[in-house]
Amino acid sequence: MKRIYTTLLSLCFTMMMMAQGWPANYGGVMLQGFYWDSFGDTRWTNLESQAKELGLFYDLVWLPQSGNCGGTSMGYDDCYWFPGGNGYNSSFGNESQLRSLIKTFKENHIGAIADVVINHRKSTNGWFGFPSETYKGKTYTMSSTDVVSDDDGGKAKTEANKLGVSLGNAEENDAATGRKGEGWDGMRDLDHKSTNVQTICKAYTKMLLEDLGYTGFRYDMVKGYPSKYTAMYNANAGVKYSVGEYWDGNAATLKKWINGTKIDGTVQSAAFDFAFRYTVRDALRGSNNDNNSNNWKQSPNWSLLGNASLMSDASYRRYSVTFIENHDTEYRSSSEQQDPIRRDTIAGNAWLLANPGTPCVFLKHWKDYKDEIKQMIEARKIAGINNQSVYANESSGSTGVVRKVGSSSSDYRLLVAVGSNAGSYKASGEWVQVLSGYHYKYFLNTSTETAWADVPSQEVSSDVKVKLTAVSKTAGAKLVYTTDGTNPTAKSTAVNSGTTITVSKGSVLKVGLLKGSSVSGIITREYWSSNFTPRNIDVYVNLDNCDWSDKSYCNFWSWGGDGSHSPASGTWPGDKVTETVTLDGKQWFHKSFTINSATDFVSFVFSSGTGSPQTVDLGSDFGGYRQSVCFEITSEKEGGKYLVNDVTDQHPSSINAITTKPAGPFSNAYYTLSGQKIDKPTQKGIYIHNGKKIIVR
C-alpha cells in the first residue's frame, strides 16, 4: 500500500511539473547568450570559460540553435536535429563542447535554454530531401507530405507537381489567436498536423532535455503554427521552462497565444513580452508605436513605459519573459540597422531588471555594462523581486518614472527611478540609494535589512576598494565583514555604513549587518584572481570604402578601460597614424594598444583633418580576449558621423586568434581626458562625448 501511495504521489508531482509553462514566483534572471553573428563570443568553449561569473548572476542562459545547419549559421536554417555523426557540429563548436558547456553551466547553477526551431526546416537535397537521422535505434525521416501545401506562397506546390510528389495540409488557423500560420520563404514550413512531424518533434524536444541536458526551450517563430502544438510538445517532454517567440507588440494578442498553450486549463508556455520591449523602445524614442527609426533623435517620453504589456497584467506577468533588445532588433550593420534601442541602454536595463516578469538581458548589453547590470541583479535578488511581484508608481511623466516593486502592496523593497530627471531624484527616508548611473537610480527599502557593497563579484588583477552600506531601519547600524569566505560574527571587524575598505585579490568578502550581538543580511562578493597576461591588441583601419578626401593618414582617438589608452598627443583628434600594413591585398592603418587585464578595454573614434569627418564611437569591448580587430569605414552615416564595420573575421589569412564583434551599439557615455568613464559631467572641464571634445563651463 505504501509503495502504491508513493507511486501515486510521484505521478501527481510529475504531472504538475509537466504543466508549469513557467514557474510561479520565479526570481531568476536569464541571459541571451548570443547576438547576430556572435560566432566568437558565443563559442561553446568561450561561454564555458565564463560559467563561474555567469552563475553568480544568471539562472538561465538562452543558447542559439545548436544543431548542424550545413555551414556557417546562427541556426535558424536548422537542418540536423539529433546527435551522432555531425549532427551537433555547429558554428559555435562541436557536440562534445556543447555537452561540456551544458554540464559546466549546471555545476554553476545555470540552466541552458535551447532554441527550438520547428516552424521550418532546411532540406539537404532539393526541395523535400530532408536528412534521415537514426537516434537510439530509431530512424527519423521527413518527406514532402510533412510540408504545408501552401509553403513559400505556392512555390513548393509548383515544385511538388514537377516532381510528382504530394504535400501536407495547408497552414492552419490558430483557434486561440484567430490567425493563420505565417510562412517563411527559404525553408520548408512544416505541417504540424502530420503525425510524423509530431512524432519527430516529440522525440527531438525530449532528446534536448534528457540527452543533451538542456533545462528548457525557447520556441522560434511560434506565429508559424498553432499554439496547441507548443502545448503538445511541452506536455510530452515535461519541460519546466518554455518561452515562445510570438513577435507581436499587442499585449492582448500575446495573452491569446499563451491561453492557446493550455492543456486542461493549465498554461504550458510563457512568451517573450514584445509589448514590454516596445514600451521601452517607444519611451526612449519619444513616440508611441512609431516605426520611423529617425524619431529616436527627438526627446524621450518616459511616461510611455506605462503602456500595456504582459508584465503590466497581474494575471499574466508570471508568463512574461521581458527584454529590451535581442538578435532581431539589435543594430547589426549599416545595411541591417533593424530596430535597436539607440540610447539610454543602461537606463532601459535598469527598468527591465527592476520590474516583475522574468528579465532576459541581451549579451551585448551585458558585455558593455557588466558591472552596472551585475549590481542591478544583486539589488533585484536582495529585494526578492520575482515574476509575480507587484508595483506602484510614485510618479510618472515625460521626464521620468519612479516605481516601487515588492512582494505585496505593503512590502515594497526596491525603488527605481529612470529618466532625464533621475539624477536629481531624492527618495524619502525609508529608502537607501545603492546604485546610480546615467538616467537611473536604485534604492532598497530599509525594511530589507541587508548589507550592500558597491563593487560586484568579478575577476580582478589587483586589490579592490569597496564601499559598504547598511540598509536598515536601525539608525547607525554597523557592518561586520570577513575576507576569507566565512560568515561574519559580532566579533568580526566592524565599520560604519559608508566606509570604504580594501579587499585583496583572490578574496571572498562577506558583509553583514550588526545589530546588538546578532548579524543578519549577509551578502557575498567574490574577487577571484586573474591569470591574464598583458598583451597587445592590434587595430587596423581601412579607408577604401569611405569618401574622405585625404586618405593618407587616419586619426586615432582612444580611451576607456583602465585609463592608460589616451592618445599620446592628449588632445582631440588624437594620434595621426600613417603606418600602414597590407592585409589580404588591402592597405590598413595600424596601431597597437596594450591590454592590461581581462576587464581592460579600449574604445575608438577615427577621423581625418582636425577631427572632421569622424566616425561614430566604437564600442567599449575591444580588449579582454581580443588580439586583433579590423575596421572598415564606410560612407554610410548616422547622426552625421561615419559608420564602421568590424570585418576582422574576413581576414583570417593575415590575423591569428581572431574573434569577432559587430560594430555598435555605440556609447553615449562621457569620458575625462584621462579615459575615465562617467555618467555625466558634474564639474567644469574638458570631456569627450560621442567622440568629440566638449567644454563644460
Short mmCIF file of N, CA and C in Angstrom, two decimals, residues 340-458:
data_model
loop_
_atom_site.label_atom_id
_atom_site.label_comp_id
_atom_site.label_asym_id
_atom_site.label_seq_id
_atom_site.Cartn_x
_atom_site.Cartn_y
_atom_site.Cartn_z
N PRO A 340 16.90 49.05 -33.18
CA PRO A 340 17.58 48.97 -31.88
C PRO A 340 17.16 50.05 -30.89
N ILE A 341 17.46 49.78 -29.63
CA ILE A 341 17.41 50.81 -28.60
C ILE A 341 18.66 51.66 -28.81
N ARG A 342 18.51 52.88 -29.28
CA ARG A 342 19.66 53.66 -29.72
C ARG A 342 20.25 54.56 -28.63
N ARG A 343 19.62 54.67 -27.49
CA ARG A 343 20.17 55.49 -26.41
C ARG A 343 19.56 55.01 -25.09
N ASP A 344 20.15 55.50 -24.01
CA ASP A 344 19.70 55.15 -22.66
C ASP A 344 19.60 53.64 -22.47
N THR A 345 20.55 52.93 -23.05
CA THR A 345 20.55 51.47 -22.96
C THR A 345 20.62 51.01 -21.51
N ILE A 346 21.46 51.66 -20.72
CA ILE A 346 21.63 51.20 -19.34
C ILE A 346 20.40 51.56 -18.50
N ALA A 347 19.77 52.69 -18.78
CA ALA A 347 18.52 53.02 -18.07
C ALA A 347 17.42 52.04 -18.45
N GLY A 348 17.41 51.61 -19.72
CA GLY A 348 16.45 50.60 -20.14
C GLY A 348 16.64 49.30 -19.40
N ASN A 349 17.90 48.90 -19.19
CA ASN A 349 18.18 47.69 -18.43
C ASN A 349 17.81 47.85 -16.96
N ALA A 350 17.99 49.06 -16.43
CA ALA A 350 17.59 49.32 -15.04
C ALA A 350 16.08 49.11 -14.89
N TRP A 351 15.31 49.56 -15.87
CA TRP A 351 13.86 49.38 -15.85
C TRP A 351 13.52 47.90 -15.99
N LEU A 352 14.17 47.22 -16.91
CA LEU A 352 13.95 45.79 -17.14
C LEU A 352 14.16 44.98 -15.86
N LEU A 353 15.28 45.24 -15.18
CA LEU A 353 15.67 44.40 -14.04
C LEU A 353 14.99 44.77 -12.74
N ALA A 354 14.27 45.89 -12.73
CA ALA A 354 13.54 46.28 -11.52
C ALA A 354 12.11 45.77 -11.54
N ASN A 355 11.60 45.39 -12.70
CA ASN A 355 10.18 45.06 -12.82
C ASN A 355 9.91 43.56 -12.70
N PRO A 356 8.63 43.19 -12.42
CA PRO A 356 8.25 41.78 -12.42
C PRO A 356 8.44 41.15 -13.79
N GLY A 357 8.01 39.89 -13.93
CA GLY A 357 8.34 39.11 -15.11
C GLY A 357 9.70 38.47 -14.92
N THR A 358 10.15 37.72 -15.92
CA THR A 358 11.49 37.14 -15.90
C THR A 358 12.35 37.91 -16.89
N PRO A 359 13.29 38.74 -16.42
CA PRO A 359 14.09 39.57 -17.33
C PRO A 359 15.08 38.72 -18.13
N CYS A 360 15.24 39.06 -19.41
CA CYS A 360 16.23 38.44 -20.27
C CYS A 360 17.17 39.54 -20.77
N VAL A 361 18.40 39.53 -20.29
CA VAL A 361 19.41 40.54 -20.64
C VAL A 361 20.09 40.14 -21.95
N PHE A 362 20.33 41.10 -22.80
CA PHE A 362 20.98 40.87 -24.10
C PHE A 362 22.49 40.82 -23.91
N LEU A 363 23.16 39.88 -24.58
CA LEU A 363 24.60 39.67 -24.38
C LEU A 363 25.41 40.94 -24.62
N LYS A 364 25.10 41.70 -25.67
CA LYS A 364 25.86 42.92 -25.93
C LYS A 364 25.73 43.90 -24.76
N HIS A 365 24.54 44.01 -24.20
CA HIS A 365 24.36 44.92 -23.07
C HIS A 365 25.14 44.43 -21.85
N TRP A 366 25.12 43.13 -21.63
CA TRP A 366 25.89 42.54 -20.52
C TRP A 366 27.37 42.86 -20.68
N LYS A 367 27.90 42.74 -21.88
CA LYS A 367 29.31 43.00 -22.09
C LYS A 367 29.65 44.48 -21.96
N ASP A 368 28.74 45.34 -22.41
CA ASP A 368 29.02 46.78 -22.40
C ASP A 368 28.82 47.42 -21.03
N TYR A 369 27.94 46.85 -20.21
CA TYR A 369 27.59 47.46 -18.92
C TYR A 369 27.63 46.42 -17.79
N LYS A 370 28.62 45.57 -17.82
CA LYS A 370 28.62 44.40 -16.95
C LYS A 370 28.52 44.75 -15.47
N ASP A 371 29.35 45.66 -14.98
CA ASP A 371 29.35 45.96 -13.55
C ASP A 371 28.01 46.53 -13.09
N GLU A 372 27.43 47.41 -13.91
CA GLU A 372 26.15 48.01 -13.52
C GLU A 372 25.03 46.97 -13.55
N ILE A 373 25.00 46.12 -14.56
CA ILE A 373 23.97 45.10 -14.64
C ILE A 373 24.12 44.10 -13.51
N LYS A 374 25.34 43.76 -13.16
CA LYS A 374 25.56 42.87 -12.01
C LYS A 374 24.91 43.44 -10.75
N GLN A 375 25.14 44.73 -10.50
CA GLN A 375 24.59 45.34 -9.30
C GLN A 375 23.07 45.43 -9.35
N MET A 376 22.51 45.64 -10.54
CA MET A 376 21.06 45.65 -10.67
C MET A 376 20.47 44.28 -10.32
N ILE A 377 21.12 43.22 -10.81
CA ILE A 377 20.66 41.87 -10.50
C ILE A 377 20.78 41.59 -9.01
N GLU A 378 21.89 42.03 -8.40
CA GLU A 378 22.07 41.85 -6.95
C GLU A 378 20.94 42.53 -6.20
N ALA A 379 20.63 43.78 -6.57
CA ALA A 379 19.58 44.52 -5.88
C ALA A 379 18.23 43.83 -6.07
N ARG A 380 17.96 43.37 -7.28
CA ARG A 380 16.70 42.67 -7.56
C ARG A 380 16.55 41.44 -6.67
N LYS A 381 17.62 40.66 -6.57
CA LYS A 381 17.53 39.41 -5.81
C LYS A 381 17.49 39.67 -4.30
N ILE A 382 18.22 40.67 -3.83
CA ILE A 382 18.16 41.02 -2.41
C ILE A 382 16.74 41.47 -2.05
N ALA A 383 16.11 42.22 -2.95
CA ALA A 383 14.76 42.72 -2.69
C ALA A 383 13.69 41.64 -2.88
N GLY A 384 14.09 40.49 -3.41
CA GLY A 384 13.15 39.39 -3.58
C GLY A 384 12.15 39.58 -4.70
N ILE A 385 12.53 40.34 -5.74
CA ILE A 385 11.63 40.57 -6.85
C ILE A 385 11.51 39.29 -7.68
N ASN A 386 10.28 38.92 -8.03
CA ASN A 386 10.08 37.74 -8.86
C ASN A 386 9.09 38.04 -9.98
N ASN A 387 8.74 37.00 -10.72
CA ASN A 387 7.91 37.22 -11.91
C ASN A 387 6.45 37.52 -11.59
N GLN A 388 6.08 37.48 -10.32
CA GLN A 388 4.71 37.82 -9.93
C GLN A 388 4.66 38.93 -8.88
N SER A 389 5.75 39.66 -8.75
CA SER A 389 5.77 40.78 -7.81
C SER A 389 4.78 41.85 -8.24
N VAL A 390 4.49 42.77 -7.32
CA VAL A 390 3.55 43.86 -7.61
C VAL A 390 4.32 45.17 -7.62
N TYR A 391 3.70 46.22 -8.19
CA TYR A 391 4.39 47.52 -8.24
C TYR A 391 3.38 48.65 -8.17
N ALA A 392 3.90 49.83 -7.88
CA ALA A 392 3.10 51.05 -7.90
C ALA A 392 4.02 52.20 -8.27
N ASN A 393 3.51 53.13 -9.07
CA ASN A 393 4.30 54.29 -9.46
C ASN A 393 4.23 55.37 -8.39
N GLU A 394 5.38 55.89 -8.03
CA GLU A 394 5.44 57.06 -7.18
C GLU A 394 5.18 58.31 -8.00
N SER A 395 5.67 58.28 -9.24
CA SER A 395 5.44 59.39 -10.16
C SER A 395 5.69 58.90 -11.57
N SER A 396 5.08 59.59 -12.55
CA SER A 396 5.28 59.22 -13.95
C SER A 396 5.02 60.45 -14.81
N GLY A 397 5.96 60.73 -15.69
CA GLY A 397 5.83 61.87 -16.59
C GLY A 397 6.80 61.73 -17.74
N SER A 398 6.78 62.67 -18.64
CA SER A 398 7.62 62.58 -19.83
C SER A 398 9.10 62.63 -19.51
N THR A 399 9.46 63.22 -18.35
CA THR A 399 10.88 63.34 -18.00
C THR A 399 11.37 62.23 -17.08
N GLY A 400 10.47 61.35 -16.63
CA GLY A 400 10.93 60.26 -15.80
C GLY A 400 9.81 59.53 -15.09
N VAL A 401 10.13 58.30 -14.64
CA VAL A 401 9.19 57.46 -13.90
C VAL A 401 9.89 56.94 -12.65
N VAL A 402 9.18 56.95 -11.53
CA VAL A 402 9.66 56.36 -10.28
C VAL A 402 8.69 55.27 -9.89
N ARG A 403 9.17 54.06 -9.71
CA ARG A 403 8.31 52.90 -9.42
C ARG A 403 8.88 52.11 -8.25
N LYS A 404 7.99 51.64 -7.37
CA LYS A 404 8.39 50.76 -6.28
C LYS A 404 7.82 49.37 -6.54
N VAL A 405 8.61 48.34 -6.20
CA VAL A 405 8.28 46.96 -6.52
C VAL A 405 8.49 46.10 -5.29
N GLY A 406 7.62 45.13 -5.08
CA GLY A 406 7.77 44.25 -3.94
C GLY A 406 6.86 43.05 -4.00
N SER A 407 6.83 42.28 -2.92
CA SER A 407 6.03 41.07 -2.88
C SER A 407 4.55 41.37 -2.68
N SER A 408 4.25 42.55 -2.10
CA SER A 408 2.86 42.95 -1.89
C SER A 408 2.81 44.46 -1.77
N SER A 409 1.60 45.01 -1.78
CA SER A 409 1.45 46.46 -1.69
C SER A 409 1.84 47.00 -0.32
N SER A 410 2.06 46.10 0.63
CA SER A 410 2.51 46.54 1.96
C SER A 410 3.98 46.22 2.19
N ASP A 411 4.64 45.71 1.15
CA ASP A 411 6.05 45.31 1.32
C ASP A 411 6.85 45.60 0.05
N TYR A 412 6.94 46.86 -0.31
CA TYR A 412 7.78 47.26 -1.44
C TYR A 412 9.23 47.31 -0.98
N ARG A 413 10.13 46.65 -1.72
CA ARG A 413 11.53 46.56 -1.31
C ARG A 413 12.50 47.28 -2.25
N LEU A 414 12.11 47.48 -3.51
CA LEU A 414 13.01 48.08 -4.50
C LEU A 414 12.33 49.29 -5.11
N LEU A 415 13.06 50.39 -5.20
CA LEU A 415 12.57 51.61 -5.84
C LEU A 415 13.50 51.95 -6.99
N VAL A 416 12.94 52.16 -8.19
CA VAL A 416 13.75 52.51 -9.35
C VAL A 416 13.27 53.84 -9.90
N ALA A 417 14.21 54.70 -10.23
CA ALA A 417 13.92 55.97 -10.90
C ALA A 417 14.65 55.96 -12.23
N VAL A 418 13.93 56.18 -13.32
CA VAL A 418 14.55 56.27 -14.64
C VAL A 418 14.07 57.53 -15.33
N GLY A 419 14.92 58.11 -16.16
CA GLY A 419 14.54 59.30 -16.90
C GLY A 419 15.57 60.39 -16.81
N SER A 420 15.33 61.45 -17.56
CA SER A 420 16.28 62.57 -17.58
C SER A 420 16.33 63.28 -16.24
N ASN A 421 15.31 63.10 -15.41
CA ASN A 421 15.31 63.73 -14.09
C ASN A 421 15.72 62.78 -12.98
N ALA A 422 16.16 61.57 -13.33
CA ALA A 422 16.51 60.58 -12.30
C ALA A 422 17.68 61.05 -11.44
N GLY A 423 18.63 61.77 -12.05
CA GLY A 423 19.80 62.21 -11.29
C GLY A 423 19.48 63.12 -10.13
N SER A 424 18.40 63.88 -10.24
CA SER A 424 18.04 64.81 -9.17
C SER A 424 17.01 64.23 -8.21
N TYR A 425 16.56 62.99 -8.48
CA TYR A 425 15.51 62.41 -7.63
C TYR A 425 16.07 62.04 -6.26
N LYS A 426 15.34 62.42 -5.21
CA LYS A 426 15.70 62.07 -3.84
C LYS A 426 14.54 61.33 -3.21
N ALA A 427 14.79 60.12 -2.72
CA ALA A 427 13.75 59.30 -2.12
C ALA A 427 13.57 59.68 -0.65
N SER A 428 12.47 59.25 -0.08
CA SER A 428 12.20 59.51 1.33
C SER A 428 13.12 58.68 2.21
N GLY A 429 13.06 58.92 3.50
CA GLY A 429 14.00 58.31 4.44
C GLY A 429 13.91 56.81 4.57
N GLU A 430 12.83 56.20 4.08
CA GLU A 430 12.72 54.75 4.19
C GLU A 430 13.50 54.03 3.09
N TRP A 431 14.11 54.80 2.20
CA TRP A 431 14.85 54.22 1.08
C TRP A 431 16.31 54.61 1.16
N VAL A 432 17.19 53.65 0.82
CA VAL A 432 18.64 53.88 0.79
C VAL A 432 19.13 53.67 -0.63
N GLN A 433 19.80 54.68 -1.18
CA GLN A 433 20.32 54.56 -2.54
C GLN A 433 21.50 53.60 -2.56
N VAL A 434 21.45 52.61 -3.47
CA VAL A 434 22.53 51.64 -3.58
C VAL A 434 23.22 51.67 -4.93
N LEU A 435 22.60 52.31 -5.92
CA LEU A 435 23.16 52.26 -7.28
C LEU A 435 22.63 53.42 -8.09
N SER A 436 23.49 54.02 -8.90
CA SER A 436 23.04 55.09 -9.79
C SER A 436 23.93 55.11 -11.02
N GLY A 437 23.37 55.65 -12.11
CA GLY A 437 24.11 55.75 -13.36
C GLY A 437 23.39 56.73 -14.26
N TYR A 438 23.72 56.68 -15.53
CA TYR A 438 23.15 57.63 -16.48
C TYR A 438 21.65 57.40 -16.61
N HIS A 439 20.87 58.35 -16.08
CA HIS A 439 19.40 58.35 -16.17
C HIS A 439 18.73 57.24 -15.36
N TYR A 440 19.37 56.76 -14.30
CA TYR A 440 18.69 55.80 -13.43
C TYR A 440 19.26 55.83 -12.02
N LYS A 441 18.45 55.39 -11.05
CA LYS A 441 18.88 55.17 -9.67
C LYS A 441 18.11 53.97 -9.10
N TYR A 442 18.77 53.24 -8.21
CA TYR A 442 18.15 52.14 -7.47
C TYR A 442 18.22 52.44 -5.98
N PHE A 443 17.11 52.12 -5.29
CA PHE A 443 17.06 52.25 -3.84
C PHE A 443 16.51 50.96 -3.25
N LEU A 444 17.00 50.59 -2.06
CA LEU A 444 16.42 49.48 -1.30
C LEU A 444 15.72 50.03 -0.08
N ASN A 445 14.60 49.42 0.28
CA ASN A 445 13.86 49.85 1.46
C ASN A 445 14.61 49.44 2.72
N THR A 446 14.55 50.28 3.73
CA THR A 446 15.26 49.96 4.98
C THR A 446 14.73 48.67 5.60
N SER A 447 13.50 48.27 5.26
CA SER A 447 12.96 47.02 5.80
C SER A 447 13.67 45.80 5.22
N THR A 448 14.47 46.00 4.17
CA THR A 448 15.20 44.89 3.58
C THR A 448 16.25 44.34 4.54
N GLU A 449 16.79 45.20 5.40
CA GLU A 449 17.76 44.80 6.42
C GLU A 449 18.90 43.98 5.81
N THR A 450 19.72 44.66 5.04
CA THR A 450 20.81 43.97 4.35
C THR A 450 22.04 44.85 4.28
N ALA A 451 23.16 44.21 4.12
CA ALA A 451 24.40 44.93 3.79
C ALA A 451 24.44 45.14 2.28
N TRP A 452 25.26 46.08 1.84
CA TRP A 452 25.44 46.35 0.41
C TRP A 452 26.89 46.71 0.15
N ALA A 453 27.43 46.24 -0.97
CA ALA A 453 28.79 46.57 -1.39
C ALA A 453 28.74 47.12 -2.80
N ASP A 454 29.53 48.16 -3.08
CA ASP A 454 29.39 48.85 -4.36
C ASP A 454 30.23 48.27 -5.48
N VAL A 455 30.97 47.19 -5.23
CA VAL A 455 31.73 46.53 -6.28
C VAL A 455 31.24 45.09 -6.38
N PRO A 456 30.70 44.69 -7.54
CA PRO A 456 30.15 43.33 -7.67
C PRO A 456 31.25 42.28 -7.78
N SER A 457 30.88 41.03 -7.66
CA SER A 457 31.82 39.92 -7.82
C SER A 457 32.41 39.96 -9.22
N GLN A 458 33.71 39.70 -9.32
CA GLN A 458 34.37 39.74 -10.62
C GLN A 458 35.80 39.23 -10.53
#
